[in-house]
Short mmCIF file of C-alpha atoms and ligand atoms in Angstrom, two decimals:
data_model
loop_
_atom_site.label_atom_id
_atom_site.label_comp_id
_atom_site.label_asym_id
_atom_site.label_seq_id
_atom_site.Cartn_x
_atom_site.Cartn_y
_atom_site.Cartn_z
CA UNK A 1 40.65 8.17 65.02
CA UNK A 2 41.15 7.08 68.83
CA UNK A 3 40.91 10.59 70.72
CA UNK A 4 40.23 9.32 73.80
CA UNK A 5 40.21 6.30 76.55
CA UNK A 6 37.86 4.48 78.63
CA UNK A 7 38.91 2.49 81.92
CA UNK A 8 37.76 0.37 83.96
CA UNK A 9 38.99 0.71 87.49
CA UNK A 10 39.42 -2.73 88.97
CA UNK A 11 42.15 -4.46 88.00
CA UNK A 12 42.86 -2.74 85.32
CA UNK A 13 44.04 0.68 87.18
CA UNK A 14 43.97 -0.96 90.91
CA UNK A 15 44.66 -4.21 92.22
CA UNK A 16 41.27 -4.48 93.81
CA UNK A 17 39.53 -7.08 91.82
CA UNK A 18 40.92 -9.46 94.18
CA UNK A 19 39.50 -8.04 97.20
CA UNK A 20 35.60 -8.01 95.30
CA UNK A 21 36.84 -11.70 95.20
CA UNK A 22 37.58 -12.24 99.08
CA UNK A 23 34.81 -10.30 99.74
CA UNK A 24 32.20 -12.49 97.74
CA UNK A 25 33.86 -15.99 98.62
CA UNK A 26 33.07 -14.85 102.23
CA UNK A 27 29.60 -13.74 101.15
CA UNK A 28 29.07 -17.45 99.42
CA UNK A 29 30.68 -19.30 102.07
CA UNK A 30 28.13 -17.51 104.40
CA UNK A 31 25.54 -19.00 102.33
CA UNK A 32 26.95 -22.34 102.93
CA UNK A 33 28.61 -22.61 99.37
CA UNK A 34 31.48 -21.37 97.50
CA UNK A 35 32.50 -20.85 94.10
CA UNK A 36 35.63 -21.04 91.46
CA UNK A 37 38.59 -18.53 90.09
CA UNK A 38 36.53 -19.50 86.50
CA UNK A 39 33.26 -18.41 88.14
CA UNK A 40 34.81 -14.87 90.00
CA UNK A 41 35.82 -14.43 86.18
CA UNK A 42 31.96 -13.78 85.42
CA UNK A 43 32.03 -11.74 88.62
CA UNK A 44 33.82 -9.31 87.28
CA UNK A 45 32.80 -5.64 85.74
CA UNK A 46 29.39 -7.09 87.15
CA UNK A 47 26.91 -5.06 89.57
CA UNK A 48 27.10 -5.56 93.04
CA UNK A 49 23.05 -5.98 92.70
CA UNK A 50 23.69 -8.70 89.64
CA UNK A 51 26.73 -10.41 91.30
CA UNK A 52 25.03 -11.01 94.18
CA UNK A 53 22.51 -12.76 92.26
CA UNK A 54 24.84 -14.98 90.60
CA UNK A 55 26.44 -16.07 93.91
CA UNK A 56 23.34 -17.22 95.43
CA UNK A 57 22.57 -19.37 92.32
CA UNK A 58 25.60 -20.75 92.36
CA UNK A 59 25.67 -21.90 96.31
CA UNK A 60 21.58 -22.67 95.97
CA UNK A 61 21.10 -20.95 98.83
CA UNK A 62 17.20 -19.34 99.40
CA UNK A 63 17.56 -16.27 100.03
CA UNK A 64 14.52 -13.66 100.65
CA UNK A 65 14.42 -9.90 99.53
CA UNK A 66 15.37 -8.72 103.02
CA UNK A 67 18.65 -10.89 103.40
CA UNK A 68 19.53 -9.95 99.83
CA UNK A 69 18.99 -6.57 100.72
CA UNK A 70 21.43 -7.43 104.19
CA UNK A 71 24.14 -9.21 102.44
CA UNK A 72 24.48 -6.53 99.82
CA UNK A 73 25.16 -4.03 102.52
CA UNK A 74 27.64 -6.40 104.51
CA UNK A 75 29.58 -7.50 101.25
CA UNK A 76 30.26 -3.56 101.06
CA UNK A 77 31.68 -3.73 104.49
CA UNK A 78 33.54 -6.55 103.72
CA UNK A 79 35.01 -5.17 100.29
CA UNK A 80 35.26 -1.26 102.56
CA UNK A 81 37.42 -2.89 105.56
CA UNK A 82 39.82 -4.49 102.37
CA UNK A 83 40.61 -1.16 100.63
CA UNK A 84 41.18 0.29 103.77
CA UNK A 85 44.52 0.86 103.54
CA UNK A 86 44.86 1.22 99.67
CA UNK A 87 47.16 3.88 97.78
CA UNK A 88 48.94 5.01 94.53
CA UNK A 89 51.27 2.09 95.34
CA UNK A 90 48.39 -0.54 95.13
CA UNK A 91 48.04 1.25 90.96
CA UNK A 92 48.71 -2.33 88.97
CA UNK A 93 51.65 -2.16 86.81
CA UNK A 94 52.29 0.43 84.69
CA UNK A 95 48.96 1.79 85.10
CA UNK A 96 49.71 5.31 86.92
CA UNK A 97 52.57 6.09 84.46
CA UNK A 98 50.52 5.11 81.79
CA UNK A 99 47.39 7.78 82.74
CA UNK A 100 50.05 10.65 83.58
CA UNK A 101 51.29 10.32 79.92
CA UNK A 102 47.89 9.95 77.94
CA UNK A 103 46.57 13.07 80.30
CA UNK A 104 50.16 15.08 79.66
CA UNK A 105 49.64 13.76 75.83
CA UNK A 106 46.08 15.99 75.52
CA UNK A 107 44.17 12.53 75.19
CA UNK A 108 40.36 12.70 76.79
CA UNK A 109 40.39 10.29 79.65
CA UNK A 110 36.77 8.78 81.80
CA UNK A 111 36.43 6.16 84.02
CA UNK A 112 33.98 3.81 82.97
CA UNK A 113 33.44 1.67 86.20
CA UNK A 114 30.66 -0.59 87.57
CA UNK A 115 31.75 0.02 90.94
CA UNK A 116 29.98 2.47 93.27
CA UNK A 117 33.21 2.95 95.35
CA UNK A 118 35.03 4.13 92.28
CA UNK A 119 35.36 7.75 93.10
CA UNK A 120 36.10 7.07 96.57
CA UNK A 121 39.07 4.66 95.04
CA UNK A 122 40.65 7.07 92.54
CA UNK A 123 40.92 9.62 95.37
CA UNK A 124 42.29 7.72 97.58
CA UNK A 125 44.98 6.91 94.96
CA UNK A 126 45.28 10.55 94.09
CA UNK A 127 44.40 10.15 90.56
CA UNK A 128 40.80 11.58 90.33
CA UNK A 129 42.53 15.10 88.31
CA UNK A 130 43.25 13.10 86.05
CA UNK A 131 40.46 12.28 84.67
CA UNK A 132 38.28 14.64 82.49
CA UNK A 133 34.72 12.12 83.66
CA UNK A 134 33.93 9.67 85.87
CA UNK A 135 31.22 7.27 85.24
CA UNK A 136 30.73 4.91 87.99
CA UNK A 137 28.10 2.23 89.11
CA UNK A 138 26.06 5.31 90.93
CA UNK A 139 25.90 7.11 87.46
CA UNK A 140 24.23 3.88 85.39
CA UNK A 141 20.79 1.55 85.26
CA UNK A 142 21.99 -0.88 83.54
CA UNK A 143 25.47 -2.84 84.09
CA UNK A 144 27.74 -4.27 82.15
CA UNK A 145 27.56 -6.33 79.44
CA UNK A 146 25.13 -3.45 78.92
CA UNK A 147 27.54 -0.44 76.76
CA UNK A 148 25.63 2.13 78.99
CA UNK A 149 28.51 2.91 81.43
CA UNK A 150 31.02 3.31 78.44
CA UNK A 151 28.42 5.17 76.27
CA UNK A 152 27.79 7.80 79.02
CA UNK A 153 31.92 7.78 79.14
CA UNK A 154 32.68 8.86 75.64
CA UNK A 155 29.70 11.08 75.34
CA UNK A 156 31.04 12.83 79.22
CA UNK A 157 34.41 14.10 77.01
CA UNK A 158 32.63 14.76 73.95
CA UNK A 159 33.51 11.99 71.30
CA UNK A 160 31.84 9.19 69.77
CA UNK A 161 31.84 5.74 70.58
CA UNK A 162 34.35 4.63 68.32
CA UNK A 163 37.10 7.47 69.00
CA UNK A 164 37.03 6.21 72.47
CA UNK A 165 39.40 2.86 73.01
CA UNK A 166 38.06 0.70 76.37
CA UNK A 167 40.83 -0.36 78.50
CA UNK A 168 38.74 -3.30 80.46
CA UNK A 169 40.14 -6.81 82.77
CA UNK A 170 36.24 -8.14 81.95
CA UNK A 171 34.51 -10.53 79.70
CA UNK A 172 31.48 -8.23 80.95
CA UNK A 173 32.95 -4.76 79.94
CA UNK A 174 34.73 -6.35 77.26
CA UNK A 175 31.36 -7.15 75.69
CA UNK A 176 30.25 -3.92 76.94
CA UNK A 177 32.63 -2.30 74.80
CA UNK A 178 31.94 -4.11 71.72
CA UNK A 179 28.70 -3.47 72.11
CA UNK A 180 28.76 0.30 72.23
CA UNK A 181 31.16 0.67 69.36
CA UNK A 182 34.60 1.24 70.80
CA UNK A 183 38.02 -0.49 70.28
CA UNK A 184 39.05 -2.22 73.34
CA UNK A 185 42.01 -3.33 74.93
CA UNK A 186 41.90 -6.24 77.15
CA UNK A 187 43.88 -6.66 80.40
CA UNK A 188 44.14 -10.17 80.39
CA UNK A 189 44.85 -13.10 78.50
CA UNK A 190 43.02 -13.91 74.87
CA UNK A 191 41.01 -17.10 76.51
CA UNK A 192 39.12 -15.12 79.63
CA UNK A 193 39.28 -11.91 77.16
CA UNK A 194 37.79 -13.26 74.15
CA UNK A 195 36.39 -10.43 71.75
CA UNK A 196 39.47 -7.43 72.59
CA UNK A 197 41.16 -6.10 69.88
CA UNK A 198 44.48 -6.26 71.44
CA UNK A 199 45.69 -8.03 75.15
CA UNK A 200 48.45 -6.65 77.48
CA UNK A 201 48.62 -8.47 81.24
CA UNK A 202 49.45 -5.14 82.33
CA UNK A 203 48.98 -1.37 80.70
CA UNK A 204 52.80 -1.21 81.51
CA UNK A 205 53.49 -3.48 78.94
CA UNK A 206 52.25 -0.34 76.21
CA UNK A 207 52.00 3.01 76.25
CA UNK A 208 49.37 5.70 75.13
CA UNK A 209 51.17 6.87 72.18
CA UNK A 210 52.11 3.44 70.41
CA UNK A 211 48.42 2.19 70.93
CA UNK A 212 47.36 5.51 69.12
CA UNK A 213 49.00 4.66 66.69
CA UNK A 214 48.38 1.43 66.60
CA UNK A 215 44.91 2.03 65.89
CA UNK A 216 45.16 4.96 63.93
CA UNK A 217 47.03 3.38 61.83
C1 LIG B 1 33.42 -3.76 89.36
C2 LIG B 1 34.11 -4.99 89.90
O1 LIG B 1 34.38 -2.80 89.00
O2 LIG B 1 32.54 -3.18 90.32
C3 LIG B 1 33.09 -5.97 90.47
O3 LIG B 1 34.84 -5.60 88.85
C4 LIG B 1 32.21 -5.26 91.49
O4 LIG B 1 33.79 -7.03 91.07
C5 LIG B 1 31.53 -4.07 90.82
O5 LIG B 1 31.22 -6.15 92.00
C6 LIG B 1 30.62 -3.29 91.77
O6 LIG B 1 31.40 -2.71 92.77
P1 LIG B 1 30.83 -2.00 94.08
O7 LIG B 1 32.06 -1.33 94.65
O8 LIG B 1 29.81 -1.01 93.63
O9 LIG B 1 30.27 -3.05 94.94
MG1 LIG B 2 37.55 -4.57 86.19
#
């Protein structure tokens, strides 16, 4: 029985995902490289700490522990001066209508995010009472692909991993899911999303009460 629900924050709730992405092509071309739309895919649900990484394999740049240290810091000013300006009209389709009826429908509802900035996100959107947890990048040790995040979730609103249903825009928290037990939904096509039980482009395309029943069935 699915008695409660998971999400992810970026791009799934907010469109933010794409300003992680301007944020770390301007960190790569910095290094002197870039990197592909297929790459940012593995970018995403991913640790600032372990994306980081990634981007200075991919542009070969040497890097020491003190410049890592640095660019982490100024990729989070990059990413901060982006969401700026960001508000309940930034929510991705369907996404803010779809929490306001799973909340007014009595269904348990955490955040299960990778980012750090996550709280400051959902307040700034005005949907933080909406949510019952929050589990955010400051809350874990290890990141997703690891189920950690979304194990701390379900067991924040009392349930088990598999009455809990993942709503994730990840390969990373998609796996993540999997991993820890719980149904998942993925926002996003079948080929970047491989492993979801079900895939929507946007949560406006469903709604709380025919997915509950959907898996309940
Ligand atoms: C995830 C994003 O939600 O949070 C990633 O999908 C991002 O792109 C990660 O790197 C960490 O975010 P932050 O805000 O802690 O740097
Ligand atoms: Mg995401």
């Amino acid at each position: 029985m699915i008695r409660g629900f998971l999400f992810d924050l970026d791009g799934v709730i907010v469109d933010t995902a794409v300003f992680h992405f301007q944020a770390w092509r301007r960190c790569a071309q910095k290094l002197g490289g870039d990197f592909t739309e297929a790459q940012n895919e593995e970018l995403k649900g991913v640790s600032r700490a372990d994306s980081l990484k990634k981007v200075v394999e991919w542009t070969k740049a040497s890097v020491n522990t003190e410049e890592f240290e640095a660019l982490l810091v100024e990729k989070n000013e990059w990413y901060l001066e982006l969401v700026q300006e960001v508000s309940e009209a930034d929510g991705l389709p369907g996404a803010v209508t779809f929490l306001e009826q799973a909340h007014a429908q009595g269904i348990k509802i955490a955040l299960g995010s990778a980012s750090k900035n996550a709280p400051m996100i959902l307040n700034k959107m005005g949907l933080t009472h909406l949510f019952d947890a929050i589990i955010d990048g400051n809350n874990v040790i290890n990141g997703k692909p690891h189920p950690e995040v979304f194990l701390k979730g379900a067991a924040a609103i009392g349930l088990d991993p598999e009455e809990c249903l993942v709503f994730e825009d990840s390969i990373a928290g998609v796996q993540a899911a999997k991993t820890g037990g719980m149904s998942c939904v993925g926002i996003g096509t079948p080929e970047t999303l491989e492993g979801a039980d079900l895939h929507f482009t946007a949560l406006g395309e469903t709604t709380p009460k025919e997915l509950v029943a959907c898996f309940n069935m």
